[in-house]
Structures are given as structure tokens and as C-alpha cells.
Amino acid sequence: MGFKEEIARRRTFGIVSHPDAGKTTLTEKLLLFGGAIQEAGAVKSNKIKKGATSDFMEIERQRGISVATSVLAFEYNGIKINILDTPGHKDFAEDTFRTLTAVDSVIVVIDVAKGVEEQTEKLVEVCRMRHIPIIVFINKLDREGKDAFDLLDEIEQKLGLTVIPLSFPIGMGYDFKGIYNLWENNLNLFTGDSRKDIEETIEITDLSDPSLNELVGESSADQLREEIELVQEVYPAFDKTAYLEGELQPVFFGSALNNFGVRELLDCFVTIAPPPRPKQSEERLVKPDERKFTGFVFKIHANMDPNHRDRLAFVKIVSGEFKRNTPYLHVRHNKKLKFSSPNAFFAEKKQIVDVSFPGDIVGLHDTGNFKIGDTLTEGEIINYKGIPSFSPEHFRYINNADPMKAKQLYKGIDQLMDEGVAQLFTLDMNGRKVIGTVGALQYEVIQYRLEHEYGAKCTYENLNVHKACWIEASEENSEEFAEFKRVKQRYLARDKQGHLVFLADSAFSLQMTEQKYPSIKFHLSSEYD
Ligand code: G4P
């Protein structure tokens, strides 16, 4: 197969949802279709279970699983599918945001009873900003839930999407009879036994066909006819270009647990979802079919075994072929690196591969060279954009609790920050170090990992910070900027890249500071235009 065909047959995507909507179940059913796994229950959920174990033990367990599920690849009808795993837990939202820089499209899973939930809103907003094509899967139709039209309205309003149902449910919960598939013009009857893969698909090209009454009963058939008429009146026709530009979102209904409506989703997905897309670097737009290899690191995973401190850096290939044992330029370090055992992913297994193509993810063993956002090329100096840091929600001083282990502590902090576990700020005034995180859980993780992986001990001290704002001054030498720096000295810090950050102690003080220094801009993300 030629280079261009290899690119054209790849689909790299992420499944995003609020915890419990059914992401793991859907992933598993997709893998079953690809023949990548043999039985249900094979994909382990990486969600944080509430239970007897303490939080950080739970996180360690989750971390072990998430190495295995970081990338799940399988083949379906000649299409190579790469599913990138995204943690649903809100404390790990940054990981998910970063993974979204490496996907070419997403599937959003929504629970029919719960509707649009908080995490879904945040994640979809990021997808929308990046114009990532989205397909929505409404799950758990075997249970009572919201009316389909109400739910479609809710999705449009809360998520800011323009939806087009490509399938439509017949009843729900106890009365769930099946799905009419507008994409394929057929009827899928729910026997309640489709767990055993008995899914009856009946071609119905004309809904006025009286056989519909026999199949689902007269009243359900009439209702379906009315509803489909309404769908066709109210919603726009499916337009693939609009979908690819992120302006139109097809919706499917089903029940992942019952393996119902999943094949329909997959068949439509492989037909319409985009192959690897061009990616913007700071210097230029890079197309996947360029012959020279480029890629970027979107995730770093530390080894669970403290005796083997190597890490796995996940690289998304943007262009060209990635070959084993070939020197590539690590742009930030201006240094050539060769990789003798790059890992590719297949279902839940890793294997060493000689060649990978755009859209694929390779896992590279790393002894501390990489951090998230790094670019690799064949020699060209380009830097991929788009892995910003957002203001953390929690801030604490970190102190060394064992003076003999200062070196270990700083090395540990440094490496954990490169992995993207949290953000480090150093106060301008006195050099004290502040750890900022999205969720409170990360403090336990950091403490635990510093001790177990680096032999260092730390304590935390509370610090009252509302938000970290990256500062953009239109004139670095202006009097206003000098005054700002003098007056706010106590609140100024540097992030890991050395950028100036204002640690505002309240929303009010941030607002007052913005008013007082109008020539200075305060950004809640490290990347701004
Ligand atoms: P997540 O990864 O999005 O967090 O969700 P997950 O797939 O783990 O699903 C959450 C719960 O919802 C699971 O139940 C799962 O069995 C159930 N579920 C998923 N899809 C469907 C569906 O189509 N219909 C129904 N009725 N339930 C569904 P659980 O009790 O939390 O876990 P488990 O003990 O079944 O594993």
C-alpha cells in the first residue's frame, strides 16, 4: 500500500464524555467490532472509583490501566482506527485537553437520562474552538430518559452545536423498540437480547410501508412517521463539509451496553470522519502527505516501576513516515535522537514497529529529554502550536521536608511538571515554589510519587490565589508596566518557561488590577493571540 493510501485509511479520534455516560463500554464494543478483543469486559475502565481505597492508591491503579488504554488501535473494513483515551475525571481535565490536540475528530457520549453534563460542556467547548468534527452518541436508550427532541435542543443550547440526527429512537426504556437509521434508511429492532449480538436490521426505504406497523406496532409506527417528518422539517440535511469544518454534528442513538446502534455509528464514522488533518506550526501549516517526518509529544507517561525510571512519550505523527533507528531532530534541544524501540499500539498491547504513518501514535522511551509539546522533525525547525496551559484552580507552596534530599526533590518536581501533572510557579520576590493544579487530588499524587519514585519528601502550605494570569504588556518599558511590577511584586511569579504570571488573590483584585493598568493584558491561558 502506498504512503497516501496509508494516510487516507487512518482515523484518529477521542471519545469524550462526563464520567459514567458509557465511554468505556462504547470503546469496548468498538474494539469488539474490529475483532481486536474477543469478549466484553476486556477493556478496563480508567476512571477513579469511589470506594474503600484512598485516593492516591486509586490513582496509581488508574495510572497502570491508562498506560494500556492510552491508545487503542484496531482495523475495521480496511480502516486503521486509533482511539486516544481521555480521562473523564475533572481533576485530570488538562490531560484530556492535551489529548484533544492529537485527535482528528471526536465522538461525544451523552447519557439519555442525564443529558448534557458539566464535563461534556467543557470538553466540547475546546473541540468547538478547534473546529474538531464531532459525532454525538446518545447512550442508554434501554433506560428511561429525556424525550429525543428535548435532548437535541439541550445539546444545541448547552453545547452550542448544530445537530442533525442520523438515527432516531422508537420508544425508550421499557418500551424501547429500536432505531430508525436515517443514514442507511433501515430499521434496527431491539430484541433486548442484542447482548448476544442478535441485532435485526430491516431495510425500510419507505416509512409509509405497512409492514412497519407489524414490526413495531401501529401506534409506534405512526409516531415514528410523525417524528421522522419533523426531523426532516426541522433539521438541516447532512452536509459532510459542514461536519468536517465543525459546523454540523450528526447524532446517533443507541445502547452501548447492549451493543445496539454501535455498528451503525461505526459504519458512519469510518465513512465521514476525517483522515489525519494538516496541523499548524508556529512557522507554517504542515500537511500529512509531506514526505518528511514531523510529530509532537502530547502525553508523557512515567513508568510505574520506580526501578526503571524511563518514561513513555506519546508522539502524534503529523507528516511523513516515522522510522525506527533513524535520527530525528528534537527541536527544543536542537539535538538528534534515535529510537531503537518505538512502540505502536494495537488494542491493549504495545509492539515495536519499524514504520508508522501520519495519524498514528508512537510511544518513545525517554529518559527525561521530552516534555509535553515538544516537536520532532527530520531537520526542519518548526514548533507545533496548541498545547497551552490553563490557569490552575488550586495553589499551594511546596516545601522540602528532607533537607538531605533537595536535589531529588527538584528533579522530581521538574520531571512531574514535564509530564503535565501540575504547573510550577516560582515567586519573583523570594524564589519560593508554588504548585498549581486543576484538582486537589494531584497534590496527593505528587507527594506520593515524589516519595516513591524520587525518594524525596515534601509538605504543602496554603496560599490564597484565585487565578494565575499570563501577562502581556504592550510596552515592556512603559512607566505603567514598571509601576505594576513594583506595586504587585508580591503576586508576580514565573512559570516553567520563565513567562511572567500574575497570581491574583481574588476575582475582585484581578478586576481592579485590570482597570488600573489598561495597557496590560491578563490571560487565563499561556497561549494567546
Ligand atoms: P464511562 O467510561 O463513561 O465512565 O462509563 P462506563 O462505560 O464505565 O459506563 C458507566 C455505567 O453505565 C456502567 O455501569 C455501564 O455498564 C453502564 N452503561 C453503559 N452503557 C449502557 C447502556 O447502554 N445501558 C445501560 N443501561 N447501562 C449502560 P456500572 O454499573 O457503573 O458499571 P459495571 O459494574 O456495569 O461495569
Coordinates of C-alpha atoms and ligand atoms in Angstrom, one line a residue:
M1 CA 0.0 0.0 0.0
G2 CA 1.3 3.5 -0.9
F3 CA 2.1 6.3 1.5
K4 CA -1.0 8.3 0.5
E5 CA -3.3 5.3 0.9
E6 CA -1.9 4.6 4.3
I7 CA -2.8 8.2 5.4
A8 CA -6.2 8.0 3.8
R9 CA -7.2 4.9 5.7
R10 CA -6.4 6.3 9.2
R11 CA -8.9 7.7 11.6
T12 CA -7.5 9.0 14.9
F13 CA -10.1 10.2 17.4
G14 CA -11.1 10.5 21.0
I15 CA -14.2 9.6 22.9
V16 CA -15.2 12.3 25.4
S17 CA -17.9 12.2 28.0
H18 CA -18.9 13.0 31.5
P19 CA -17.9 10.1 33.8
D20 CA -20.4 7.2 33.6
A21 CA -22.1 8.2 30.4
G22 CA -20.6 5.0 28.8
K23 CA -17.3 5.9 27.2
T24 CA -15.5 2.7 28.4
T25 CA -18.5 0.5 27.3
L26 CA -18.6 2.1 23.9
T27 CA -14.9 1.8 23.4
E28 CA -15.1 -1.9 24.2
K29 CA -17.9 -2.5 21.7
L30 CA -16.0 -0.7 19.0
L31 CA -13.0 -2.9 19.7
L32 CA -15.2 -6.0 19.5
F33 CA -16.3 -5.0 16.1
G34 CA -12.7 -4.6 15.0
G35 CA -12.0 -8.1 16.3
A36 CA -9.3 -6.5 18.5
I37 CA -10.7 -8.1 21.6
Q38 CA -12.7 -11.3 22.0
E39 CA -15.1 -10.6 24.9
A40 CA -16.9 -7.9 26.7
G41 CA -15.3 -6.7 29.9
A42 CA -11.8 -6.8 28.4
V43 CA -11.2 -3.0 28.4
K44 CA -10.6 -1.8 31.9
S45 CA -12.1 1.5 32.9
N46 CA -9.5 4.0 34.0
K47 CA -12.0 6.1 35.9
I48 CA -11.4 6.8 39.6
K49 CA -13.7 4.6 41.6
K50 CA -15.0 6.0 44.8
G51 CA -14.5 3.4 47.4
A52 CA -12.5 2.0 50.2
T53 CA -9.1 2.6 48.8
S54 CA -7.5 6.0 49.4
D55 CA -7.4 8.4 46.5
F56 CA -3.8 8.1 45.6
M57 CA -3.8 4.3 45.6
E58 CA -6.8 4.6 43.3
I59 CA -4.8 6.9 41.1
E60 CA -1.9 4.6 40.9
R61 CA -4.3 1.8 39.9
Q62 CA -5.8 4.1 37.3
R63 CA -2.3 5.1 36.0
G64 CA -1.5 1.5 35.5
I65 CA -4.6 1.0 33.4
S66 CA -4.2 4.2 31.5
V67 CA -0.8 3.1 30.1
A68 CA -2.6 0.2 28.5
T69 CA -5.5 2.2 27.2
S70 CA -3.7 5.4 26.1
V71 CA -4.1 4.4 22.5
L72 CA -6.4 1.6 21.4
A73 CA -5.8 0.8 17.7
F74 CA -7.7 -1.7 15.5
E75 CA -8.7 -2.4 11.9
Y76 CA -12.2 -2.3 10.7
N77 CA -13.1 -2.9 7.0
G78 CA -9.6 -1.9 5.9
I79 CA -9.6 1.3 8.0
K80 CA -7.0 1.8 10.7
I81 CA -8.6 3.2 13.8
N82 CA -6.7 4.9 16.6
I83 CA -8.8 5.7 19.7
L84 CA -7.0 8.1 22.1
D85 CA -8.1 7.7 25.7
T86 CA -9.2 10.7 27.6
P87 CA -9.7 10.7 31.4
G88 CA -13.2 11.7 32.4
H89 CA -12.4 12.8 35.9
K90 CA -12.4 16.5 36.2
D91 CA -9.2 16.7 38.1
F92 CA -7.5 15.3 35.0
A93 CA -9.2 17.7 32.5
E94 CA -5.8 19.1 31.4
D95 CA -4.7 15.6 30.2
T96 CA -7.9 15.5 28.1
F97 CA -7.3 19.0 26.7
R98 CA -3.8 17.9 25.6
T99 CA -5.0 14.7 24.1
L100 CA -7.5 16.7 22.1
T101 CA -4.6 18.4 20.3
A102 CA -3.7 15.0 18.8
V103 CA -7.2 13.8 17.6
D104 CA -8.6 14.5 14.1
S105 CA -12.2 14.1 15.3
V106 CA -14.2 13.1 18.4
I107 CA -17.3 11.1 19.5
V108 CA -19.2 12.7 22.4
V109 CA -21.2 10.2 24.5
I110 CA -24.3 11.6 26.3
D111 CA -26.4 9.7 28.8
V112 CA -30.0 9.9 27.6
A113 CA -31.3 10.4 31.2
K114 CA -28.7 12.8 32.4
G115 CA -28.4 14.9 29.3
V116 CA -25.6 17.4 28.9
E117 CA -23.3 17.3 32.0
E118 CA -20.6 19.6 33.2
Q119 CA -17.5 17.8 31.9
T120 CA -19.1 17.4 28.5
E121 CA -19.7 21.1 28.2
K122 CA -16.1 22.0 29.0
L123 CA -14.7 19.4 26.6
V124 CA -17.0 20.2 23.7
E125 CA -16.1 23.9 24.1
V126 CA -12.5 23.0 23.5
C127 CA -13.4 20.9 20.5
R128 CA -15.6 23.7 19.1
M129 CA -12.8 26.3 19.5
R130 CA -10.5 24.0 17.5
H131 CA -13.2 23.2 14.9
I132 CA -12.8 19.4 15.6
P133 CA -15.5 17.4 13.8
I134 CA -17.9 15.9 16.3
I135 CA -20.3 13.0 16.2
V136 CA -22.7 12.7 19.2
F137 CA -23.8 9.3 20.5
I138 CA -26.8 9.3 22.9
N139 CA -26.4 6.3 25.1
K140 CA -28.5 4.1 27.4
L141 CA -31.8 4.1 25.3
D142 CA -32.7 0.9 27.1
R143 CA -33.4 3.1 30.1
E144 CA -36.0 5.8 30.7
G145 CA -34.6 9.2 29.7
K146 CA -35.3 12.5 28.2
D147 CA -37.5 13.0 25.1
A148 CA -35.3 12.8 22.0
F149 CA -36.3 16.3 20.7
D150 CA -35.8 17.9 24.1
L151 CA -32.4 16.3 24.3
L152 CA -31.4 17.5 20.9
D153 CA -32.5 21.0 21.9
E154 CA -30.5 20.8 25.1
I155 CA -27.4 19.7 23.1
E156 CA -27.8 22.6 20.8
Q157 CA -28.2 25.1 23.5
K158 CA -25.8 23.9 26.2
L159 CA -23.0 22.8 23.8
G160 CA -23.5 25.4 21.1
L161 CA -23.8 22.7 18.4
T162 CA -25.9 22.4 15.3
V163 CA -27.2 18.8 15.3
I164 CA -28.6 16.6 12.7
P165 CA -30.0 13.2 13.9
L166 CA -28.8 10.4 11.6
S167 CA -30.8 7.9 13.6
F168 CA -33.9 8.2 15.7
P169 CA -35.2 6.0 18.6
I170 CA -38.5 4.2 18.6
G171 CA -39.6 4.4 22.2
M172 CA -37.3 4.2 25.1
G173 CA -36.6 2.3 28.3
Y174 CA -39.1 -0.4 28.8
D175 CA -40.8 0.5 25.5
F176 CA -37.6 0.7 23.5
K177 CA -38.3 -0.9 20.2
G178 CA -35.3 0.1 18.2
I179 CA -33.9 2.7 16.0
Y180 CA -34.7 4.1 12.6
N181 CA -31.5 4.8 10.8
L182 CA -31.7 7.8 8.5
W183 CA -28.2 7.4 7.3
E184 CA -28.8 3.9 5.9
N185 CA -32.6 4.0 5.6
N186 CA -33.2 0.9 7.7
L187 CA -34.7 -0.2 10.9
N188 CA -32.9 -1.7 13.7
L189 CA -35.1 -3.8 16.0
F190 CA -34.1 -4.0 19.7
T191 CA -34.8 -7.5 20.9
G192 CA -33.4 -6.8 24.4
D193 CA -31.1 -9.7 23.6
S194 CA -28.6 -8.0 21.4
R195 CA -26.0 -8.6 24.1
K196 CA -25.7 -11.8 22.2
D197 CA -25.2 -9.8 19.0
I198 CA -28.7 -10.5 17.7
E199 CA -29.5 -7.3 16.0
E200 CA -32.2 -7.4 13.4
T201 CA -31.7 -4.9 10.7
I202 CA -34.6 -4.5 8.2
E203 CA -34.4 -2.4 5.1
I204 CA -37.2 0.2 5.0
T205 CA -36.9 2.6 2.2
D206 CA -40.4 4.0 2.6
L207 CA -41.7 4.7 6.0
S208 CA -45.4 4.5 4.8
D209 CA -44.7 0.8 4.2
P210 CA -47.5 -1.0 6.2
S211 CA -45.0 -3.7 7.3
L212 CA -43.7 -1.1 9.7
N213 CA -46.9 -1.4 11.7
E214 CA -46.4 -5.1 12.0
L215 CA -42.8 -4.7 13.1
V216 CA -43.2 -2.1 15.8
G217 CA -47.0 -1.9 16.4
E218 CA -49.3 0.6 14.9
S219 CA -49.0 3.5 17.4
S220 CA -45.2 3.3 17.5
A221 CA -45.1 3.2 13.7
D222 CA -47.4 6.3 13.4
Q223 CA -45.4 8.1 16.0
L224 CA -42.1 7.3 14.2
R225 CA -43.6 8.6 10.9
E226 CA -44.5 11.8 12.5
E227 CA -41.2 12.2 14.3
I228 CA -39.1 11.5 11.2
E229 CA -41.2 14.0 9.3
L230 CA -40.5 16.5 12.0
V231 CA -36.8 15.7 11.9
Q232 CA -36.7 16.3 8.2
E233 CA -38.5 19.6 8.5
V234 CA -36.6 21.0 11.5
Y235 CA -33.0 19.9 10.9
P236 CA -30.8 20.7 8.0
A237 CA -29.8 17.9 5.6
F238 CA -26.5 16.2 6.4
D239 CA -23.6 18.0 4.8
K240 CA -20.2 16.4 5.1
T241 CA -18.2 19.6 4.5
A242 CA -20.1 21.3 7.3
Y243 CA -19.4 18.3 9.6
L244 CA -15.7 18.4 8.7
E245 CA -15.5 22.1 9.4
G246 CA -17.0 21.6 12.9
E247 CA -20.2 23.3 11.9
L248 CA -22.7 20.4 11.9
Q249 CA -22.8 17.5 14.3
P250 CA -24.5 14.2 13.4
V251 CA -26.3 12.4 16.2
F252 CA -26.8 8.7 16.8
F253 CA -28.9 7.0 19.4
G254 CA -28.2 3.6 20.9
S255 CA -27.2 1.5 23.9
A256 CA -23.5 0.7 24.2
L257 CA -24.1 -1.9 26.9
N258 CA -26.5 -3.8 24.6
N259 CA -24.2 -3.3 21.6
F260 CA -27.2 -1.6 20.0
G261 CA -26.7 1.2 17.4
V262 CA -22.9 0.8 17.8
R263 CA -22.2 -0.8 14.4
E264 CA -24.3 2.0 12.7
L265 CA -22.3 4.6 14.5
L266 CA -19.0 2.9 13.5
D267 CA -20.0 2.5 9.8
C268 CA -21.0 6.1 9.5
F269 CA -17.9 7.2 11.4
V270 CA -15.4 5.4 9.1
T271 CA -17.2 6.9 6.1
I272 CA -17.4 10.5 7.2
A273 CA -14.7 11.1 9.8
P274 CA -11.6 12.8 8.6
P275 CA -8.2 11.1 7.9
P276 CA -5.2 12.9 9.5
R277 CA -5.6 16.6 9.1
P278 CA -2.9 19.3 8.4
K279 CA -1.5 20.9 11.5
Q280 CA -0.4 24.4 12.2
S281 CA 3.1 25.0 13.5
E282 CA 4.3 28.4 14.5
E283 CA 6.2 28.6 11.2
R284 CA 3.8 27.1 8.7
L285 CA 0.9 24.7 8.0
V286 CA 2.2 21.1 7.7
K287 CA 0.3 18.6 5.6
P288 CA 0.2 14.9 6.4
D289 CA 1.3 13.8 2.9
E290 CA 4.6 15.8 3.1
R291 CA 7.3 13.2 2.8
K292 CA 9.4 14.4 5.7
F293 CA 8.5 13.2 9.1
T294 CA 7.2 15.7 11.8
G295 CA 5.4 15.0 15.0
F296 CA 4.8 16.3 18.5
V297 CA 4.6 15.0 22.1
F298 CA 1.1 15.2 23.6
K299 CA 1.4 13.0 26.6
I300 CA 4.2 11.6 28.8
H301 CA 3.7 8.6 30.9
A302 CA 6.1 7.7 33.7
N303 CA 7.0 4.1 34.3
M304 CA 5.1 2.6 37.2
D305 CA 8.2 0.7 38.3
P306 CA 10.4 3.0 40.4
N307 CA 13.4 1.0 39.5
H308 CA 13.0 1.8 35.8
R309 CA 12.7 5.5 35.7
D310 CA 12.1 5.7 32.0
R311 CA 9.0 7.3 30.6
L312 CA 7.0 6.8 27.5
A313 CA 6.5 9.9 25.4
F314 CA 3.5 9.7 23.1
V315 CA 4.1 11.3 19.7
K316 CA 1.4 12.0 17.2
I317 CA 2.8 11.7 13.7
V318 CA 1.7 14.8 11.6
S319 CA 3.6 14.2 8.4
G320 CA 5.9 11.7 6.7
E321 CA 6.9 8.3 7.9
F322 CA 8.4 7.7 11.3
K323 CA 11.2 5.0 11.1
R324 CA 12.9 3.0 13.7
N325 CA 16.6 3.8 14.3
T326 CA 16.6 7.0 12.3
P327 CA 17.9 10.2 13.8
Y328 CA 15.3 12.9 14.3
L329 CA 15.7 16.4 15.4
H330 CA 14.4 17.3 18.9
V331 CA 13.8 20.9 18.0
R332 CA 13.8 22.4 21.5
H333 CA 17.1 20.8 22.4
N334 CA 18.5 21.2 18.9
K335 CA 19.7 17.6 19.2
K336 CA 19.4 14.5 17.1
L337 CA 17.8 11.4 18.8
K338 CA 17.4 7.9 17.5
F339 CA 14.8 5.5 18.8
S340 CA 15.6 1.8 18.7
S341 CA 12.3 0.5 20.0
P342 CA 9.4 2.8 19.2
N343 CA 6.1 1.3 20.3
A344 CA 3.0 1.1 18.3
F345 CA -0.3 0.2 19.9
F346 CA -2.7 -2.5 19.0
A347 CA -5.9 -3.0 21.1
E348 CA -4.3 -3.1 24.6
K349 CA -0.9 -4.3 23.5
K350 CA 2.3 -2.5 22.6
Q351 CA 4.6 -3.7 19.9
I352 CA 7.9 -2.4 18.4
V353 CA 7.3 -1.2 14.9
D354 CA 9.6 -0.2 12.0
V355 CA 7.4 2.3 10.3
S356 CA 4.4 4.4 11.4
F357 CA 2.3 6.8 9.4
P358 CA 0.5 10.2 9.9
G359 CA -2.3 9.8 12.3
D360 CA -0.5 7.1 14.2
I361 CA 0.8 7.4 17.7
V362 CA 4.2 6.1 18.6
G363 CA 5.4 5.6 22.2
L364 CA 9.1 6.5 22.6
H365 CA 11.2 5.5 25.6
D366 CA 12.5 8.6 27.2
T367 CA 15.0 9.2 30.0
G368 CA 14.0 12.9 30.5
N369 CA 14.5 14.5 27.2
F370 CA 10.9 15.3 26.4
K371 CA 8.2 17.5 27.8
I372 CA 4.7 17.9 26.6
G373 CA 4.5 20.0 23.4
D374 CA 8.0 19.1 22.0
T375 CA 8.4 18.8 18.3
L376 CA 10.4 16.2 16.4
T377 CA 11.4 16.6 12.7
E378 CA 13.8 15.4 10.1
G379 CA 15.8 18.6 10.5
E380 CA 13.4 21.5 9.8
I381 CA 13.0 24.0 12.6
I382 CA 9.3 24.1 13.3
N383 CA 7.3 24.2 16.6
Y384 CA 3.8 22.8 16.8
K385 CA 1.4 25.1 18.5
G386 CA -1.5 24.4 20.6
I387 CA -0.7 22.8 23.9
P388 CA -1.5 25.8 26.2
S389 CA -1.5 25.7 30.0
F390 CA -4.7 27.0 31.6
S391 CA -4.8 28.7 34.9
P392 CA -4.9 26.1 37.7
E393 CA -7.7 26.1 40.2
H394 CA -5.6 25.3 43.3
F395 CA -2.4 26.7 44.5
R396 CA 0.0 25.7 47.3
Y397 CA 3.5 26.3 48.3
I398 CA 5.7 23.2 48.2
N399 CA 8.4 22.8 50.8
N400 CA 11.2 20.4 51.1
A401 CA 10.7 18.1 54.1
D402 CA 14.0 16.4 54.0
P403 CA 17.0 18.8 53.5
M404 CA 19.3 15.9 52.5
K405 CA 17.1 15.2 49.5
A406 CA 16.8 18.6 48.0
K407 CA 18.3 17.5 44.6
Q408 CA 16.0 14.6 44.3
L409 CA 13.0 16.8 45.2
Y410 CA 13.8 19.4 42.5
K411 CA 14.5 16.7 39.9
G412 CA 11.2 15.0 40.8
I413 CA 9.2 18.2 40.6
D414 CA 10.9 19.1 37.3
Q415 CA 10.0 15.8 35.7
L416 CA 6.5 15.6 37.1
M417 CA 5.8 19.1 35.6
D418 CA 7.2 17.9 32.2
E419 CA 4.7 15.1 32.4
G420 CA 2.0 17.7 32.9
V421 CA 0.8 16.5 36.3
A422 CA 0.7 20.1 37.6
Q423 CA 2.2 23.5 37.0
L424 CA 5.1 25.1 38.8
F425 CA 5.4 28.8 39.5
T426 CA 8.4 30.5 41.2
L427 CA 7.7 33.7 43.0
D428 CA 9.8 36.6 41.8
M429 CA 10.2 38.1 45.2
N430 CA 11.7 35.2 47.1
G431 CA 12.1 32.2 44.8
R432 CA 9.5 30.1 46.7
K433 CA 7.9 27.4 44.6
V434 CA 4.2 27.2 44.1
I435 CA 2.4 24.2 42.6
G436 CA -0.8 24.9 40.8
T437 CA -3.3 22.1 39.9
V438 CA -6.7 21.6 38.3
G439 CA -7.9 19.3 41.1
A440 CA -7.0 18.8 44.7
L441 CA -6.2 15.1 44.1
Q442 CA -3.0 16.0 42.3
Y443 CA -1.3 17.2 45.5
E444 CA -1.6 13.7 46.9
V445 CA -0.3 12.2 43.6
I446 CA 2.7 14.5 43.6
Q447 CA 3.6 13.8 47.2
Y448 CA 3.2 10.1 46.7
R449 CA 5.2 10.0 43.5
L450 CA 8.0 12.2 44.8
E451 CA 8.4 9.8 47.7
H452 CA 8.1 6.6 45.8
E453 CA 9.9 7.5 42.6
Y454 CA 12.4 10.1 43.7
G455 CA 12.9 9.3 47.4
A456 CA 12.0 12.9 48.3
K457 CA 9.6 14.3 50.8
C458 CA 7.5 17.4 50.6
T459 CA 4.9 19.4 52.6
Y460 CA 2.4 21.9 51.3
E461 CA 1.4 25.2 52.7
N462 CA -1.8 27.0 51.7
L463 CA -1.6 30.0 49.5
N464 CA -4.5 32.2 48.7
V465 CA -4.6 32.5 44.9
H466 CA -7.7 32.8 42.7
K467 CA -6.2 32.5 39.3
A468 CA -2.9 32.6 37.5
C469 CA -2.8 35.2 34.7
W470 CA -0.2 35.2 32.0
I471 CA 0.8 38.8 31.4
E472 CA 1.1 40.6 28.1
A473 CA 2.4 44.1 28.2
S474 CA 2.1 46.2 25.1
E475 CA 5.2 48.1 26.1
E476 CA 7.7 46.4 28.4
N477 CA 9.5 49.6 29.1
S478 CA 6.4 51.8 29.9
E479 CA 6.1 53.5 33.2
E480 CA 2.7 51.8 33.7
F481 CA 4.3 48.4 33.5
A482 CA 7.1 49.3 35.8
E483 CA 4.6 50.6 38.4
F484 CA 2.5 47.4 38.0
K485 CA 5.6 45.3 38.7
R486 CA 6.6 47.4 41.7
V487 CA 3.1 47.5 43.3
K488 CA 2.2 43.9 42.6
Q489 CA 5.7 42.5 43.3
R490 CA 4.3 40.1 45.9
Y491 CA 2.0 38.5 43.4
L492 CA 4.4 38.0 40.5
A493 CA 5.9 34.7 39.5
R494 CA 7.5 32.9 36.6
D495 CA 6.0 29.8 35.0
K496 CA 8.4 26.9 34.0
Q497 CA 9.2 28.7 30.7
G498 CA 10.1 31.9 32.5
H499 CA 7.0 33.8 31.5
L500 CA 5.7 36.4 33.8
V501 CA 2.5 35.4 35.7
F502 CA 0.3 37.4 38.0
L503 CA -1.2 35.4 40.8
A504 CA -4.4 37.2 41.6
D505 CA -5.7 36.6 45.1
S506 CA -9.4 37.3 44.2
A507 CA -11.6 37.9 41.3
F508 CA -12.1 41.4 42.6
S509 CA -8.4 42.2 42.8
L510 CA -7.9 40.9 39.3
Q511 CA -10.6 43.2 38.1
M512 CA -9.2 46.2 39.9
T513 CA -5.7 45.5 38.6
E514 CA -7.1 45.2 35.0
Q515 CA -8.8 48.6 35.4
K516 CA -5.7 50.3 36.9
Y517 CA -3.3 49.1 34.2
P518 CA -5.2 49.2 31.0
S519 CA -2.2 48.7 28.8
I520 CA -1.5 45.3 30.4
K521 CA -3.5 42.2 29.3
F522 CA -4.2 39.3 31.7
H523 CA -4.7 35.9 30.1
L524 CA -6.0 32.8 31.7
S525 CA -4.1 30.6 29.3
S526 CA -0.4 30.6 28.5
E527 CA -1.1 30.8 24.8
Y528 CA -2.9 33.8 23.4
D529 CA -3.0 35.6 20.1
Ligands
G4P1 P1 -17.6 5.9 31.5 O1 -16.4 5.1 30.9 O2 -18.1 6.9 30.6 O3 -17.3 6.4 32.8 O4 -18.8 4.9 31.6 P2 -18.9 3.3 31.6 O5 -18.7 2.8 30.2 O6 -18.0 2.7 32.6 O7 -20.4 3.1 32.0 C1 -20.9 3.5 33.2 C2 -22.1 2.6 33.6 O8 -23.1 2.7 32.7 C3 -21.7 1.2 33.7 O9 -22.4 0.6 34.8 C4 -22.1 0.6 32.4 O10 -22.4 -0.7 32.5 C5 -23.4 1.4 32.2 N1 -23.8 1.5 30.8 C6 -23.1 1.8 29.7 N2 -23.8 1.8 28.6 C7 -25.1 1.5 29.0 C8 -26.3 1.3 28.3 O11 -26.4 1.4 27.1 N3 -27.4 1.0 29.0 C9 -27.4 0.8 30.4 N4 -28.5 0.5 31.0 N5 -26.2 1.0 31.1 C10 -25.1 1.3 30.4 P3 -21.8 0.4 36.2 O12 -22.9 -0.3 37.0 O13 -21.3 1.7 36.8 O14 -20.6 -0.5 36.0 P4 -20.5 -2.0 35.7 O15 -20.5 -2.6 37.0 O16 -21.6 -2.4 34.8 O17 -19.2 -2.1 35.0

